[in-house]
Amino acid sequence: GIILIVGAVVCASPRGRHFREGVIFLEEKKAAVQMRDITKRFGPVLANDRVWLDIYKGEILALLGENGSGKTTLMNMLSGIYFPDEGRIFIDGKEALIRSPKDAFSYGIGMIHQHFKLVDVLTAAENIVLGLKEPGRLDMNKVAAKVKKICDAYGFDVDPNQKIYNMSVSQKQTVEIVKVLYRGADILILDEPLSGVDAEGMTTLMDMLDEIRKNYDLSILMTTHDFSLLPRYADQVVLIDGGIRAKGTAQEVLSSDAFQAIFHMKGGSL
């Protein structure tokens, strides 16, 4: 949508602004995902407490919190592994009932788990189509060609015919990302993508995510326990501890009282 503002003074929009004959057009950010009052309990344990979250198109949102804070539970509800006890989820402005990973994919949501779900003895292409139900016999040459086309378009360095056991951690991570893109996802959920990756690999992965969300208007929700790269890459940072305790830019959240209380006074790890 477009917001029209007439006047001499205006604040710049995060998504840009346009000028025409004294009128300033501000681009309104479009939410790919809206989570409203999301609540989830496991017996007496309240994992998520009325969480209200917006993930915008073309942006990276980093979700922070200690182990057991409800981060993964929240992502699992968006990816169809769990279903909320209360609350509603909207995708592109329309309410979505996500009761399974298959439902999630139908809404363009793909999750990349912390522990890779890849079969070492298969090739990248074979892993990418593993579990897909398509009519007829799969032509792996066509699959490999499509995988290569995706990799070329997004700038990924993946050989469709390379075995997983011959890949580095960052290459395996890339295969997982290509797997969800192959299935048509434009909302990516990454659970601890920087875990087990060295400093160079972290920067390479974040550069890659940064490029694809900018160039292809993808929405990315990620969790991480490494906060060093957030000021450079994250558009939004949200601190969760059951409910949302802080949200804003990386600088705002990392310097907040809530962050200090959770990660220092309570002995959380940086």
C-alpha positions as a printed Julia matrix, in Angstrom:
270×3 Matrix{Float64}:
  0.0     0.0     0.0
  0.97    3.67   -0.34
  0.59    6.31    2.38
  0.23    9.89    1.14
  1.62   12.66    3.31
  1.53   16.35    2.41
  3.78   18.64    4.39
  7.27   19.98    4.87
  8.57   17.53    7.47
  8.3    13.77    7.39
 10.19   10.83    8.9
 11.86    8.48    6.44
 10.23    5.09    5.96
 12.33    1.94    6.39
 11.07    0.84    2.98
 11.95    4.08    1.14
 10.2     7.26    0.03
  9.27    8.95   -3.22
  8.85   12.64   -4.04
  6.51   14.28   -6.56
  5.6    17.98   -6.65
  5.86   18.54   -2.91
  4.04   15.33   -2.03
  5.96   12.57   -0.3
  4.88    8.98   -0.88
  5.9     6.6     1.88
  5.82    2.88    1.13
  3.85    1.01    3.76
  5.56   -2.16    4.91
  3.65   -5.31    4.03
  3.47   -8.05    6.64
  4.0   -11.52    5.24
  3.14  -13.06    8.63
  1.04  -11.71   11.47
  0.79  -13.72   14.69
 -1.87  -12.47   17.06
 -2.18  -13.46   20.74
 -0.5   -16.82   20.1
 -0.6   -18.99   23.22
  0.69  -22.54   23.67
  0.72  -24.72   26.78
  2.28  -28.09   27.46
  0.42  -29.32   30.53
  1.08  -26.74   33.27
  3.91  -25.1    31.3
  3.04  -21.91   29.44
  5.46  -21.93   26.49
  4.04  -18.93   24.6
  1.93  -16.26   26.24
 -0.19  -14.09   23.9
  2.63  -13.47   21.43
  2.02  -10.69   18.9
  4.51  -10.7    16.03
  4.82   -9.23   12.52
  7.31  -10.52    9.93
  7.6    -8.22    6.94
  8.35   -8.99    3.3
 12.01   -8.6     2.42
 13.13   -8.49    6.05
 15.08  -10.58    8.53
 13.58  -10.94   12.01
 15.86  -12.43   14.68
 14.15  -14.12   17.61
 16.24  -14.2    20.79
 15.78  -15.98   24.09
 17.26  -18.55   26.42
 16.69  -22.27   25.94
 13.13  -22.96   27.03
 11.98  -19.41   26.29
  9.44  -20.52   23.67
 11.36  -19.54   20.51
 11.27  -22.95   18.87
  7.68  -23.56   19.98
  6.63  -20.35   18.24
  8.44  -21.34   15.04
  6.98  -24.84   15.22
  3.46  -23.38   15.25
  4.24  -21.32   12.17
  5.7   -24.38   10.41
  2.79  -26.68   11.3
  4.47  -28.95   13.85
  2.33  -27.58   16.71
 -1.04  -25.86   16.66
 -1.78  -22.84   18.91
 -4.12  -23.28   21.87
 -5.21  -19.68   21.38
 -4.62  -16.91   18.88
 -4.63  -16.48   15.11
 -2.07  -16.49   12.3
 -2.41  -14.42    9.12
 -0.37  -14.96    5.95
 -0.42  -12.05    3.49
 -3.36  -10.6     5.41
 -5.55  -13.71    5.3
 -6.14  -16.01    8.24
 -4.28  -19.3     7.93
 -4.97  -22.61    9.66
 -1.6   -24.37    9.79
 -2.1   -27.87   11.16
  0.81  -29.64    9.46
  4.09  -28.93    7.62
  2.16  -29.65    4.41
 -0.26  -26.84    5.3
  2.7   -24.57    6.01
  4.2   -25.25    2.57
  0.83  -24.47    0.98
  1.19  -20.97    2.5
  4.78  -20.64    1.27
  6.4   -21.37    4.65
  9.5   -23.54    4.84
 11.49  -24.4     7.98
 15.18  -25.24    8.12
 15.85  -27.12   11.35
 18.94  -26.79   13.52
 19.8   -30.45   12.92
 19.89  -31.08    9.19
 17.34  -33.52    7.8
 19.59  -34.75    4.99
 20.59  -38.28    3.95
 24.38  -38.39    3.68
 24.59  -41.02    0.93
 22.22  -39.16   -1.39
 23.07  -36.23   -3.65
 21.9   -32.68   -3.06
 19.23  -33.04   -5.76
 17.99  -36.37   -4.34
 17.68  -34.84   -0.86
 15.86  -31.8    -2.19
 13.04  -33.88   -3.73
 13.01  -36.56   -1.02
  9.44  -37.01    0.23
  7.84  -35.02   -2.57
  4.8   -36.69   -4.05
  4.75  -36.01   -7.76
  2.87  -37.92  -10.48
  4.95  -40.41  -12.45
  8.59  -41.25  -12.08
 10.97  -38.46  -11.12
 13.43  -37.53  -13.83
 16.54  -36.75  -11.76
 18.19  -34.99  -14.7
 15.29  -32.54  -14.77
 15.41  -32.21  -10.97
 19.16  -31.48  -11.07
 18.58  -28.91  -13.82
 15.87  -27.17  -11.76
 18.09  -27.21   -8.65
 20.93  -25.69  -10.67
 18.58  -23.02  -12.03
 17.52  -22.08   -8.47
 21.15  -22.03   -7.29
 22.22  -19.87  -10.22
 19.33  -17.46   -9.67
 20.05  -17.04   -5.97
 23.83  -17.21   -6.27
 24.2   -20.46   -4.29
 27.3   -22.6    -4.67
 25.74  -26.08   -4.72
 26.48  -28.97   -7.06
 23.15  -30.87   -7.46
 25.05  -34.14   -8.0
 27.41  -33.87   -5.02
 26.9   -36.32   -2.16
 25.96  -34.8     1.18
 28.79  -36.59    2.99
 31.28  -34.62    0.88
 29.82  -31.24    1.88
 30.82  -28.69    4.52
 28.35  -27.55    7.19
 27.62  -24.33    5.28
 27.01  -26.29    2.05
 24.57  -28.58    3.86
 22.82  -25.5     5.24
 22.52  -24.17    1.69
 21.01  -27.46    0.48
 18.37  -27.19    3.23
 17.54  -23.65    2.05
 17.35  -24.76   -1.6
 15.05  -27.61   -0.51
 12.39  -25.19    0.81
 12.84  -22.79   -2.12
 12.34  -25.73   -4.53
  8.98  -26.29   -2.85
  7.99  -22.67   -3.42
  8.62  -21.13    0.02
  8.93  -17.35    0.32
  8.8   -17.31    4.14
 11.89  -19.01    5.58
 12.21  -20.12    9.2
 15.74  -20.98   10.36
 16.33  -22.54   13.77
 19.86  -21.64   14.96
 21.39  -21.46   11.46
 24.7   -20.17   12.87
 25.15  -23.09   15.25
 28.24  -25.16   14.46
 29.41  -22.73   11.77
 32.77  -20.92   12.06
 33.05  -17.12   11.87
 33.71  -17.09    8.13
 30.81  -19.47    7.53
 28.48  -17.28    9.6
 29.28  -14.22    7.54
 28.92  -16.18    4.29
 25.51  -17.55    5.35
 24.22  -14.18    6.55
 25.45  -12.46    3.37
 23.55  -15.07    1.39
 20.33  -14.59    3.4
 20.74  -10.84    3.15
 21.02  -11.0    -0.64
 18.05  -13.3    -1.23
 15.67  -11.43    1.05
 16.55   -8.11   -0.64
 16.51   -9.37   -4.21
 13.54  -11.74   -3.93
 11.44  -10.08   -1.2
 11.66  -13.15    1.02
 10.74  -13.0     4.7
 13.17  -14.65    7.1
 12.57  -15.58   10.74
 15.62  -16.94   12.53
 16.78  -17.78   16.03
 20.37  -17.42   17.14
 22.55  -17.38   20.23
 25.22  -15.44   18.35
 24.35  -11.75   18.54
 27.46  -10.27   16.92
 26.02  -10.11   13.38
 22.54   -8.87   14.28
 23.23   -5.11   13.99
 24.47   -5.66   10.44
 21.77   -7.98    9.13
 18.59   -8.01   11.25
 15.79   -5.54   10.48
 13.9    -6.52   13.61
 15.03   -8.21   16.81
 12.5    -9.69   19.22
 13.36  -10.96   22.71
 11.05  -13.67   23.96
 10.67  -15.31   27.35
  7.26  -16.96   27.11
  5.88  -13.63   25.96
  7.63  -10.81   24.14
  9.94   -8.86   26.46
 11.52   -6.44   23.97
 11.41   -5.64   20.26
 13.1    -3.13   17.99
 16.43   -2.77   16.25
 19.37   -4.94   17.3
 20.92   -2.01   19.17
 17.67   -1.24   21.01
 17.05   -4.83   22.11
 20.65   -5.75   22.97
 20.92   -2.67   25.2
 17.49   -3.11   26.81
 16.93   -3.85   30.5
 14.98   -6.97   29.56
 17.94   -8.37   27.58
 20.35   -7.61   30.43
 18.02   -9.3    32.92
 17.61  -12.46   30.87
 21.14  -12.95   29.59
 23.17  -11.62   32.51
 21.28  -11.65   35.79
 19.74  -15.04   34.98
 23.04  -16.44   33.76
 22.11  -16.74   30.09
 24.85  -17.3    27.57
 26.02  -14.74   25.02
